[in-house]
Coordinates of C-alpha atoms in Angstrom, one line a residue:
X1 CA 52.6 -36.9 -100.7
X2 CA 54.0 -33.6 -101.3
X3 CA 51.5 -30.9 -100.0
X4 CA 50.9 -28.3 -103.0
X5 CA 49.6 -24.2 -102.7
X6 CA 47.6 -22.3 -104.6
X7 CA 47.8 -18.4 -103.9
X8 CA 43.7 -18.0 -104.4
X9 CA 44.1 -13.1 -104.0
X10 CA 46.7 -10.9 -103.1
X11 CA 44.7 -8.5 -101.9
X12 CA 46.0 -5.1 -99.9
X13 CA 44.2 -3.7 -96.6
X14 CA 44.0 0.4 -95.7
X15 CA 43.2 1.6 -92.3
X16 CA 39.8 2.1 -91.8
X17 CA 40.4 5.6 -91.5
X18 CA 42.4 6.0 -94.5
X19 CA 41.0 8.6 -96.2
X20 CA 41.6 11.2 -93.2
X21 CA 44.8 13.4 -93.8
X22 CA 46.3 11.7 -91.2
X23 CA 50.3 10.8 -91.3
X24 CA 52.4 9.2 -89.0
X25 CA 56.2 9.6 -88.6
X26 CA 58.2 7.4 -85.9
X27 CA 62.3 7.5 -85.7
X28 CA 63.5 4.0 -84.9
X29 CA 64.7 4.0 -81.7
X30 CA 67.7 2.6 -79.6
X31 CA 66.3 -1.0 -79.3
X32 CA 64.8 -0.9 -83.1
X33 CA 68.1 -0.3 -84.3
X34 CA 69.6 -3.5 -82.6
X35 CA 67.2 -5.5 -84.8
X36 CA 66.7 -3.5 -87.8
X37 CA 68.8 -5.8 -90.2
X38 CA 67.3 -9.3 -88.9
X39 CA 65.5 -11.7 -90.7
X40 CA 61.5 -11.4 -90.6
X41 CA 60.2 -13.2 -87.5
X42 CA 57.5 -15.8 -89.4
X43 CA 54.4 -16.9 -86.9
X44 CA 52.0 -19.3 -88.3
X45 CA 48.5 -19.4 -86.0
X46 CA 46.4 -23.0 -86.9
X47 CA 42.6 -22.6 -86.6
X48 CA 40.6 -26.1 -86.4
X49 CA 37.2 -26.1 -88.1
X50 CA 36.6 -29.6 -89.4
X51 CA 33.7 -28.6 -91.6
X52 CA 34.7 -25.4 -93.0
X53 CA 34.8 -25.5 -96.9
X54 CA 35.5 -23.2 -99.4
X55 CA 32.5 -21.2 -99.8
X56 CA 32.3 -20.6 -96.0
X57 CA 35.9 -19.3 -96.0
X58 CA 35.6 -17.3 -99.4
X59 CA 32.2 -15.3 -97.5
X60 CA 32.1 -15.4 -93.8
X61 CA 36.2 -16.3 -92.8
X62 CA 38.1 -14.2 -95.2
X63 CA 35.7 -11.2 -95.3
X64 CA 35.5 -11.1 -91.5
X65 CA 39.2 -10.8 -91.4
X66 CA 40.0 -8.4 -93.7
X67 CA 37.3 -5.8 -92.4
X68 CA 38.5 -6.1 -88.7
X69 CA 42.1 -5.9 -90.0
X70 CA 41.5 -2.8 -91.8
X71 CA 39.8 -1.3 -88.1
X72 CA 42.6 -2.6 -86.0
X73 CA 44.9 -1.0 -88.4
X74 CA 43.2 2.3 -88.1
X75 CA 45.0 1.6 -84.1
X76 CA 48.4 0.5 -85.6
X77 CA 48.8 3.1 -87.9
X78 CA 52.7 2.4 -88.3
X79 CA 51.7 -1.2 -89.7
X80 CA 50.4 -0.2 -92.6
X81 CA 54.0 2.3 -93.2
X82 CA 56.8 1.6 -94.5
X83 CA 60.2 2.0 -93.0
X84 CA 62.6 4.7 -94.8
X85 CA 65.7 6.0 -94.0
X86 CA 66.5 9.2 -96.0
X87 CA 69.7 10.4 -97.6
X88 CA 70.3 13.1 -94.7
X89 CA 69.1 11.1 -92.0
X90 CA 71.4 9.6 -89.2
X91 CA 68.9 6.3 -88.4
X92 CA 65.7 5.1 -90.5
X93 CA 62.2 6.0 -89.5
X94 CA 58.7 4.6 -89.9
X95 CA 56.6 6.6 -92.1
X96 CA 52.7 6.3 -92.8
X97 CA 51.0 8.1 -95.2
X98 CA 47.0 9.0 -96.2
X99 CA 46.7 5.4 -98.4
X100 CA 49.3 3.3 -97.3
X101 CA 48.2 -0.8 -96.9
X102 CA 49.3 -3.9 -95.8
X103 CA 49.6 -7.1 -98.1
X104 CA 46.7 -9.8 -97.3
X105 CA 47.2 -13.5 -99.4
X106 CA 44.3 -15.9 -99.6
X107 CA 45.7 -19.8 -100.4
X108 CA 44.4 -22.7 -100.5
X109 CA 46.4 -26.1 -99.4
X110 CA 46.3 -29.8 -99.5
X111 CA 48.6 -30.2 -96.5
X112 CA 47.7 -32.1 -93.5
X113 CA 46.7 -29.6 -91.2
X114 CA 46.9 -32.4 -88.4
X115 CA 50.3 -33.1 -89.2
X116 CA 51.4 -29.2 -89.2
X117 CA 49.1 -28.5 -86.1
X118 CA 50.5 -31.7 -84.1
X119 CA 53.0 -32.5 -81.8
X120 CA 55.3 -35.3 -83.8
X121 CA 57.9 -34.3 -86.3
X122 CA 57.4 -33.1 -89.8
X123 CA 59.4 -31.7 -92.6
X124 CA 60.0 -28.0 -91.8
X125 CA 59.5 -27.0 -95.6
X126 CA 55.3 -27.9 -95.2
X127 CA 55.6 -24.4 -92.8
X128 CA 56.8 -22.3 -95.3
X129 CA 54.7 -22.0 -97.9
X130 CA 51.7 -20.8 -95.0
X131 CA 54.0 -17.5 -94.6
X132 CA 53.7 -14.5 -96.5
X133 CA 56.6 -12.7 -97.9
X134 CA 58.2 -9.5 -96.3
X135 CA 58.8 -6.3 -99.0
X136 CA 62.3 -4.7 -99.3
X137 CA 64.3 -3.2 -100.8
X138 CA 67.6 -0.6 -100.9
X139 CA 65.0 2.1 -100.4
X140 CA 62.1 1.0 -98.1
X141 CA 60.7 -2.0 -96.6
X142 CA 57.3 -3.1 -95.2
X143 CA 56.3 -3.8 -92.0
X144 CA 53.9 -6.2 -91.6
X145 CA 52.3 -9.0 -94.0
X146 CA 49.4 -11.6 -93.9
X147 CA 48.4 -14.6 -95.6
X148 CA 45.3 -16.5 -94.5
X149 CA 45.4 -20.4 -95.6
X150 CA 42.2 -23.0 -96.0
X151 CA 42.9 -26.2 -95.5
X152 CA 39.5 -27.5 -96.7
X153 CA 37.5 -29.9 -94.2
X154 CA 40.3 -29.2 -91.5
X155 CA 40.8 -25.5 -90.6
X156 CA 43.0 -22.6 -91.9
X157 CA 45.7 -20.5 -90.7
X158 CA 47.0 -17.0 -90.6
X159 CA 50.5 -16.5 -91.4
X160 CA 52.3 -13.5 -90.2
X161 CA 55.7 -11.4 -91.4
X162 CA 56.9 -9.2 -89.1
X163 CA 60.1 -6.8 -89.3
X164 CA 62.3 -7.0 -86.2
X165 CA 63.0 -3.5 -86.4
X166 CA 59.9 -2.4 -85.4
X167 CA 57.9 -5.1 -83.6
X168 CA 59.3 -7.1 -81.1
X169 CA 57.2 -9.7 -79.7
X170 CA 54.9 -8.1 -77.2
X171 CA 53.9 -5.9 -79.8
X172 CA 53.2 -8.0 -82.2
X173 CA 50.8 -10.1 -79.6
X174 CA 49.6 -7.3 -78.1
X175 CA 48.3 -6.4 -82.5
X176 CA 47.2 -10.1 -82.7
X177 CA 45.1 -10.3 -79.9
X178 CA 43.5 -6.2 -80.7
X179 CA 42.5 -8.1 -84.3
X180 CA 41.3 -11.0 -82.6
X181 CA 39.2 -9.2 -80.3
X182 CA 38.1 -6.8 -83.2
X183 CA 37.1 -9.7 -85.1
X184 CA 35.4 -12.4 -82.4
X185 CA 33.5 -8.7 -81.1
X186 CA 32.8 -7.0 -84.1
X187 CA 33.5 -3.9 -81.8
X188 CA 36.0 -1.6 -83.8
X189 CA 37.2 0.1 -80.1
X190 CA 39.7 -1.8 -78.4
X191 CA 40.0 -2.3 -74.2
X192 CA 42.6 0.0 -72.4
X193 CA 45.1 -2.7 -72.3
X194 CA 45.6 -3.4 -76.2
X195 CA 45.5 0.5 -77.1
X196 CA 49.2 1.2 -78.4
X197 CA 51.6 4.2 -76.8
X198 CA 53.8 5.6 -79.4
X199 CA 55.7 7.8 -76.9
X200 CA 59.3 7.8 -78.2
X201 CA 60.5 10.2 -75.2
X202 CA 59.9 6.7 -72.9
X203 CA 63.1 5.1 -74.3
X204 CA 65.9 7.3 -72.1
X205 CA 69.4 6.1 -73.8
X206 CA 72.5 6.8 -73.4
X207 CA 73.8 9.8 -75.7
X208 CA 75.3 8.6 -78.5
X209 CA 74.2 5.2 -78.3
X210 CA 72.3 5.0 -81.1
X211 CA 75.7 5.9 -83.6
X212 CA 77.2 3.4 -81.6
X213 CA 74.6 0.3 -82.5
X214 CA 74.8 1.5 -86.6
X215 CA 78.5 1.6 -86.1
X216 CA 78.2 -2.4 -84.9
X217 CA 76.2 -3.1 -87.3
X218 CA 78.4 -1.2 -90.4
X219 CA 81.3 -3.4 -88.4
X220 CA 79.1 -6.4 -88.9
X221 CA 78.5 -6.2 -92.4
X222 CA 81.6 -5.7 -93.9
X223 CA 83.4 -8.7 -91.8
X224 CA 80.4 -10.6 -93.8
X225 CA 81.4 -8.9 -97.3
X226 CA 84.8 -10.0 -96.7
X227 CA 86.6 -6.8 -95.7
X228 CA 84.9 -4.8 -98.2
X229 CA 82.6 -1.6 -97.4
X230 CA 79.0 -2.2 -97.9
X231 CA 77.6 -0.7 -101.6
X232 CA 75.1 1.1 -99.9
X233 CA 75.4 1.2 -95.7
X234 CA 71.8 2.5 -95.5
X235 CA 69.7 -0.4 -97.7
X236 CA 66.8 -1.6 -95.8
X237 CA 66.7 -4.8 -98.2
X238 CA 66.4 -8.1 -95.5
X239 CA 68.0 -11.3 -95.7
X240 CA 65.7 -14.0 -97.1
X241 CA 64.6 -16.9 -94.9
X242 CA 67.1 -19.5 -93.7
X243 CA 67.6 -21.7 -96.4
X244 CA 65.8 -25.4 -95.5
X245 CA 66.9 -28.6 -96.7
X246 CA 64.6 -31.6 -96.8
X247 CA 66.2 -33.5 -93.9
X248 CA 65.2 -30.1 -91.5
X249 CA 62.1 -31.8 -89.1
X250 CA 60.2 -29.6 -86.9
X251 CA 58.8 -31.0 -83.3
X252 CA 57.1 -29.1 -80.5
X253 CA 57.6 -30.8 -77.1
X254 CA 54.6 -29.7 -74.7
X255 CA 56.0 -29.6 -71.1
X256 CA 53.0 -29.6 -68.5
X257 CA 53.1 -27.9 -65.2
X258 CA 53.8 -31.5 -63.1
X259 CA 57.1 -32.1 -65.6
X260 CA 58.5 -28.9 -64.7
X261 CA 58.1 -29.2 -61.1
X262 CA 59.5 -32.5 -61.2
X263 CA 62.5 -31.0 -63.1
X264 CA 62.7 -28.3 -60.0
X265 CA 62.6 -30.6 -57.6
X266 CA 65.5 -32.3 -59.3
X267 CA 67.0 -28.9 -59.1
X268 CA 66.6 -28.5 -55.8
X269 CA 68.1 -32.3 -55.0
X270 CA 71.6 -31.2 -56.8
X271 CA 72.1 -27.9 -55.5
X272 CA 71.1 -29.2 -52.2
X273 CA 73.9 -32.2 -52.6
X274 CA 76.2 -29.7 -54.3
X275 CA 75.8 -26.7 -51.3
X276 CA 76.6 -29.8 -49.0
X277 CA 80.3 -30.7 -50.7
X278 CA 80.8 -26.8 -51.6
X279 CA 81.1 -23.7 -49.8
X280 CA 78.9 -21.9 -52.1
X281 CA 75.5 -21.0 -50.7
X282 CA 74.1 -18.7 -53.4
X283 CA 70.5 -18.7 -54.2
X284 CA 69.6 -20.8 -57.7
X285 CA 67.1 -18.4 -59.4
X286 CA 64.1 -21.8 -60.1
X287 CA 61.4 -19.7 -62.2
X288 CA 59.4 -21.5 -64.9
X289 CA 61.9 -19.7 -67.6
X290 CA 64.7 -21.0 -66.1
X291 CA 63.9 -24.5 -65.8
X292 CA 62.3 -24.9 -68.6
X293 CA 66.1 -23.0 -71.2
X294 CA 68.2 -25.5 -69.0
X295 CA 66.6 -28.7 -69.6
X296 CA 66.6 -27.5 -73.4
X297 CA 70.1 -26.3 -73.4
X298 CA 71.6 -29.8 -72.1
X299 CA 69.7 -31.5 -74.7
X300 CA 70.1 -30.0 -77.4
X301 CA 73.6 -29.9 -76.8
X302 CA 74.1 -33.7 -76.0
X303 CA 71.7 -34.0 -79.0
X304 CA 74.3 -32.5 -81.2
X305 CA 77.2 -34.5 -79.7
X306 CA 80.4 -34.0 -81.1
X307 CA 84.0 -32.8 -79.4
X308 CA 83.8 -31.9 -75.8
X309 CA 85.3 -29.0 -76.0
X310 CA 83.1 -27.3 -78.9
X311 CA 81.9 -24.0 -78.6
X312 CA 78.2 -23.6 -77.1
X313 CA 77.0 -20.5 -76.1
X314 CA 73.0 -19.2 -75.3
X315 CA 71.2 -15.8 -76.0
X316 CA 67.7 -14.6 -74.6
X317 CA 65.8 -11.2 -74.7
X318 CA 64.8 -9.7 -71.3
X319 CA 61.4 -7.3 -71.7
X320 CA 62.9 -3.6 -70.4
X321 CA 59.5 -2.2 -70.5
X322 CA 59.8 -2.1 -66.3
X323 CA 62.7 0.7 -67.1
X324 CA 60.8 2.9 -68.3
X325 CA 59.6 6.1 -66.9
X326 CA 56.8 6.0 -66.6
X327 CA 56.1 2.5 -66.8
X328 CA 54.6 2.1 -70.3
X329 CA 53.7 -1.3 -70.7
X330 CA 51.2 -1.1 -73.8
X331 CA 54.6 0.7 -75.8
X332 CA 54.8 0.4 -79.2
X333 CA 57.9 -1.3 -81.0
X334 CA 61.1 -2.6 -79.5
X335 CA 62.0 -2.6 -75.8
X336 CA 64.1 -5.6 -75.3
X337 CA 67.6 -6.4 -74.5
X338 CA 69.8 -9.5 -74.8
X339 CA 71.4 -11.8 -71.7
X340 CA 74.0 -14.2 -73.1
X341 CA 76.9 -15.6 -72.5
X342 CA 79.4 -17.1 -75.2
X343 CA 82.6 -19.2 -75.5
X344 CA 81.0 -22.3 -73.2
X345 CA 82.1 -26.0 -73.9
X346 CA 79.5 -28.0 -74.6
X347 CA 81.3 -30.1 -71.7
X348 CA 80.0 -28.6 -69.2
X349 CA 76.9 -29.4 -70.0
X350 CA 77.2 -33.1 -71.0
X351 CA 78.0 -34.7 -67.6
X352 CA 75.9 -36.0 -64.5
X353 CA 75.3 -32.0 -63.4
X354 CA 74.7 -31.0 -66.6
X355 CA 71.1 -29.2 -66.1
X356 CA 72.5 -27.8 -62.6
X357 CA 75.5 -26.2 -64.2
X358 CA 72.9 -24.9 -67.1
X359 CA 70.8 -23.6 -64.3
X360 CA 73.1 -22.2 -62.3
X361 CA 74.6 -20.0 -65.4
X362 CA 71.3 -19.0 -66.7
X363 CA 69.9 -18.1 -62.8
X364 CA 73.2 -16.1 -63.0
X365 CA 72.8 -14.1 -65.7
X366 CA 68.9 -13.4 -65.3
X367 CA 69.9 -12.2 -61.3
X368 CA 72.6 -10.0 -62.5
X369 CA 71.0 -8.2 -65.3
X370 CA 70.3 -4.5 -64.7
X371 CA 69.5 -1.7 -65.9
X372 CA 73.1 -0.7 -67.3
X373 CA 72.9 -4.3 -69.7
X374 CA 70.1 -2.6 -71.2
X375 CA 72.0 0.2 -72.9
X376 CA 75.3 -2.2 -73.6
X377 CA 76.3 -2.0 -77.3
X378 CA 75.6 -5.5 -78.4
X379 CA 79.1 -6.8 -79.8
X380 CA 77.8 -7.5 -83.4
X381 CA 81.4 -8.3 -84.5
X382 CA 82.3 -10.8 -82.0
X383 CA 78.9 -13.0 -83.1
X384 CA 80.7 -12.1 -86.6
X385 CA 83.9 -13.7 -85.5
X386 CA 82.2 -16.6 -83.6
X387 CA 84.3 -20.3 -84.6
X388 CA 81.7 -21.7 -87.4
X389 CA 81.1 -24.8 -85.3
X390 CA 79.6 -22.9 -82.5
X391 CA 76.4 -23.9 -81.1
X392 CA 74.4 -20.7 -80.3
X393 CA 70.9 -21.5 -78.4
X394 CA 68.4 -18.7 -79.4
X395 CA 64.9 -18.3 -78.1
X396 CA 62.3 -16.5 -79.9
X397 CA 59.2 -16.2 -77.9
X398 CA 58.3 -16.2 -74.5
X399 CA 55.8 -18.2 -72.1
X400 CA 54.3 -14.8 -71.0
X401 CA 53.0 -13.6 -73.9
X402 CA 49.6 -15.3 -74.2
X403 CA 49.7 -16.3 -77.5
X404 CA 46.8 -18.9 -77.0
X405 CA 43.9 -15.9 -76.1
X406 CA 43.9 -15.2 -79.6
X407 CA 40.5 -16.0 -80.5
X408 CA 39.0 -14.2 -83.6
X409 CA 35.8 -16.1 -83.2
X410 CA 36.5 -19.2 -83.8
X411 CA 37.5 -20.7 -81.0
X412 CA 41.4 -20.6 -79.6
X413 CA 44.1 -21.5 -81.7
X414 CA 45.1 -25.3 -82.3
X415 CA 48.5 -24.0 -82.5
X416 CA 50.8 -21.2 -83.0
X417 CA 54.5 -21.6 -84.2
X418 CA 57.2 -19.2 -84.7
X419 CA 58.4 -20.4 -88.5
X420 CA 61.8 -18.2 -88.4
X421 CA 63.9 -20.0 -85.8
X422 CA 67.3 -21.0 -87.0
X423 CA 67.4 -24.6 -88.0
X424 CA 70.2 -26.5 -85.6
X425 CA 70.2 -23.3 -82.9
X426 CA 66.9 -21.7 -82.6
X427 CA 63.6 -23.1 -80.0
X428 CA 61.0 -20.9 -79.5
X429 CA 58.7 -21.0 -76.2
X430 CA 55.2 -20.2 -75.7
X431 CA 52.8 -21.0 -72.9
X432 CA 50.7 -24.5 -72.8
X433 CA 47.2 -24.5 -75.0
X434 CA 45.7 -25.6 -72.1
X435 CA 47.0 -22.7 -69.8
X436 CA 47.8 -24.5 -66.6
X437 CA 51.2 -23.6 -66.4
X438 CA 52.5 -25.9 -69.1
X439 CA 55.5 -24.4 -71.3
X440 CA 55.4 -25.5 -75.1
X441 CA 59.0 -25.8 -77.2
X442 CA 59.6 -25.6 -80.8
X443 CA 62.7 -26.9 -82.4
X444 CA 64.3 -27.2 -85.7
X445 CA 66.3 -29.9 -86.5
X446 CA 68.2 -32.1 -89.0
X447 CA 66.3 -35.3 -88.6
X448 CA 68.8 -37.8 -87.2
X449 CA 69.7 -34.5 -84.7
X450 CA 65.9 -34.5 -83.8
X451 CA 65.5 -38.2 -83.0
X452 CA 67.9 -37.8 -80.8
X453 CA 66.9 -34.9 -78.8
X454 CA 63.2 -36.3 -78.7
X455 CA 64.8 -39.4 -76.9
X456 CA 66.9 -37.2 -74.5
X457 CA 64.0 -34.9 -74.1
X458 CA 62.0 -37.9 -72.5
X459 CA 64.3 -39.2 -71.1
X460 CA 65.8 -36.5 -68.9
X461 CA 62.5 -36.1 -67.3
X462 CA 62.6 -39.6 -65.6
X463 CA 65.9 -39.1 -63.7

């Protein structure tokens, strides 16, 4: 059965404090700017209540989470903005005024929230629908949006639109879980650890730099229009989500904290029987994150199959809050840089020492990043001029980020998905429900694609 939606209010939440003369202006910064024309990232968060029905969601669910919504927001101030970039200004800023809101949905579904909640495969278009859509336009576009989803006698959900360019993904968990608290507390202050620092004068780059990313990014967008110049090089209007055919299945593969030390031990077996036919002796880097991207690099590209000598390549964000001075680690927007190397063949990841090769390159590039990849121009035109055929490996997410604590009073989440990762290249990560050092995987996949990986998946853990 084809699940169906019903859009129940479209209602919009102020700040608590909304009616102070307070206004809020934020320049976009070096990091923003990297992600300012990206797609919205799309989280879906799954609440199980078996008996809530549609009268206790209408007065106690709903009402509860608008009211702490509008308090946190009265914390997150920018949220509620918009994001503008003038006529005589060199970048885009974030701009709240006295009034300004934030979209808030109320649906209704007959999905099966089992099904979307679960760990087997199922159509990737059943996500969709639970996510709100993001405002934009030439002239301005909105932040954040929210849609909050009964799915009567099962539970409900609360879908999230987020624009890149001004949330990366601490931030945005780091809002979640000061609404969740809000909300399970009823206690409109927040603890010291989810108050926000809006300190600009923190991000310390190069001069020039930022001309430089806007440059990459004009570079970018006419290779796209074909040659031509861009009609207007300052719209804010984002690309709509990635288009999803029927045969697109989503799975989420839960690794527990035994399987990935069975998969280090592996590890350790093959670098100690490589070191011993080798006169290499350098030190494989075997933290959780690393294990975990390897094993999901070799299988998703043996899943895809294909020539051996294909282009792969693989891209991951590393958290740069550590750079700054001083160390700011409750910092407001963007403060991430990418690690990734490009131009691979997916041969070298398809025989016997597949996951040690994977290993090895991704240890590699987490133990040489420093400080100067940080402020590296990203090469926007050589992703531009990438062979179609290539297989990119994205991750959205990260295992640190504790997206399980975010209890609003209803107990912890059943599950939380990142909606917006590419179908065919994107997984996103995020820690075990059960928090005992497990690592959780989403992928998107054509079907047949998917099947195959599942098997691999499994399979590669019993070797």
């Amino acid at each position: 059965m084809v699940s169906s939606l019903n859009i129940i209010e479209v209602a919009r939440v102020t700040p608590s404090n909304s009616d102070s003369a307070e206004s809020l202006s934020l320049p976009l910064t070096y990091f923003d700017l990297i992600y300012y024309k990206l797609r919205a990232v799309e989280r879906v968060i799954f609440y199980r209540i078996t008996n809530v029905t549609r009268p206790f969601f209408d007065s106690v669910i709903v009402p509860n989470l608008k009211t702490s919504l509008s308090s946190c927001l009265s914390h997150y101030l920018p949220l509620a903005g918009k994001l503008i970039w003038e006529p005589l200004d060199h970048k885009p800023t974030i701009v709240y005024s006295q009034n300004d809101d934030v979209s808030f949905s109320v649906a209704e579904t007959n999905a099966d929230f089992s099904s979307l909640s679960g760990n087997e495969p199922f159509p990737s278009t059943e996500l969709y629908p639970l996510v709100p859509a993001l405002q934009s336009s030439d002239d301005s576009a909105s932040i954040v949006s929210f849609q909050v989803t009964l799915f009567p006698n099962q539970g409900f959900c609360i879908g999230v639109s987020a624009h890149h360019a001004v949330l990366d993904g601490k931030t945005t968990t780091m809002f979640l879980k000061s609404w969740a608290h809000i909300c399970k507390h009823q206690d409109f202050s927040l603890p010291q650890d989810l108050i926000p620092t809006y300190d600009r004068t923190v991000i310390k780059s190069p001069t020039d730099s930022e001309n430089k990313v806007l440059n990459e990014w004009r570079s970018f967008t006419k290779i796209l229009a074909g040659g031509k110049e861009p009609a207007n090089p300052k719209s804010l209007k984002l690309n709509p989500s990635f288009e999803i055919g029927p045969d697109v299945v989503r799975y989420t593969l839960q690794l527990t904290r035994e399987d990935i030390q069975t998969l280090r031990e592996r590890l350790k077996r093959e670098v100690s029987s490589s070191s011993s036919s080798t006169s290499s002796s350098k030190e494989l880097r075997l933290s959780t994150f690393v294990i975990v991207y390897s094993y999901v690099l070799v299988c998703i590209i043996r899943a895809r199959g294909g020539e051996p000598h294909r282009p792969v390549g693989y891209a991951f964000s590393v958290d740069c809050r550590s750079l700054m001075n001083p160390p700011t680690p409750n910092y407001f927007g963007n403060c991430i840089a990418g690690c990734s190397r490009m131009m691979l063949t997916a041969k070298m990841f398809m025989g016997e020492e597949g996951l040690l090769a994977a290993a090895t390159m991704v240890s590699d590039s987490i133990e040489e990043w420093d400080e100067s990849f940080a402020w590296k121009i990203p090469d926007f035109v050589a992703y531009a001029t990438l062979p179609l055929e290539t297989q990119l490996i994205l991750v959205s997410g990260s295992n640190r980020f504790g997206v399980y604590e975010l209890d609003f009073g209803w107990g912890r989440p059943d599950k939380v998905m990142v909606v917006s990762i590419s179908p065919g290249n994107g997984i996103s990560m995020a820690e075990s429900r059960d928090q005992n050092g497990g690592v959780e995987i989403g992928f998107s996949l054509k079907k047949h694609e998917m099947d195959t990986l599942i098997d691999l998946l499994h399979c590669e853990l019993t070797i």
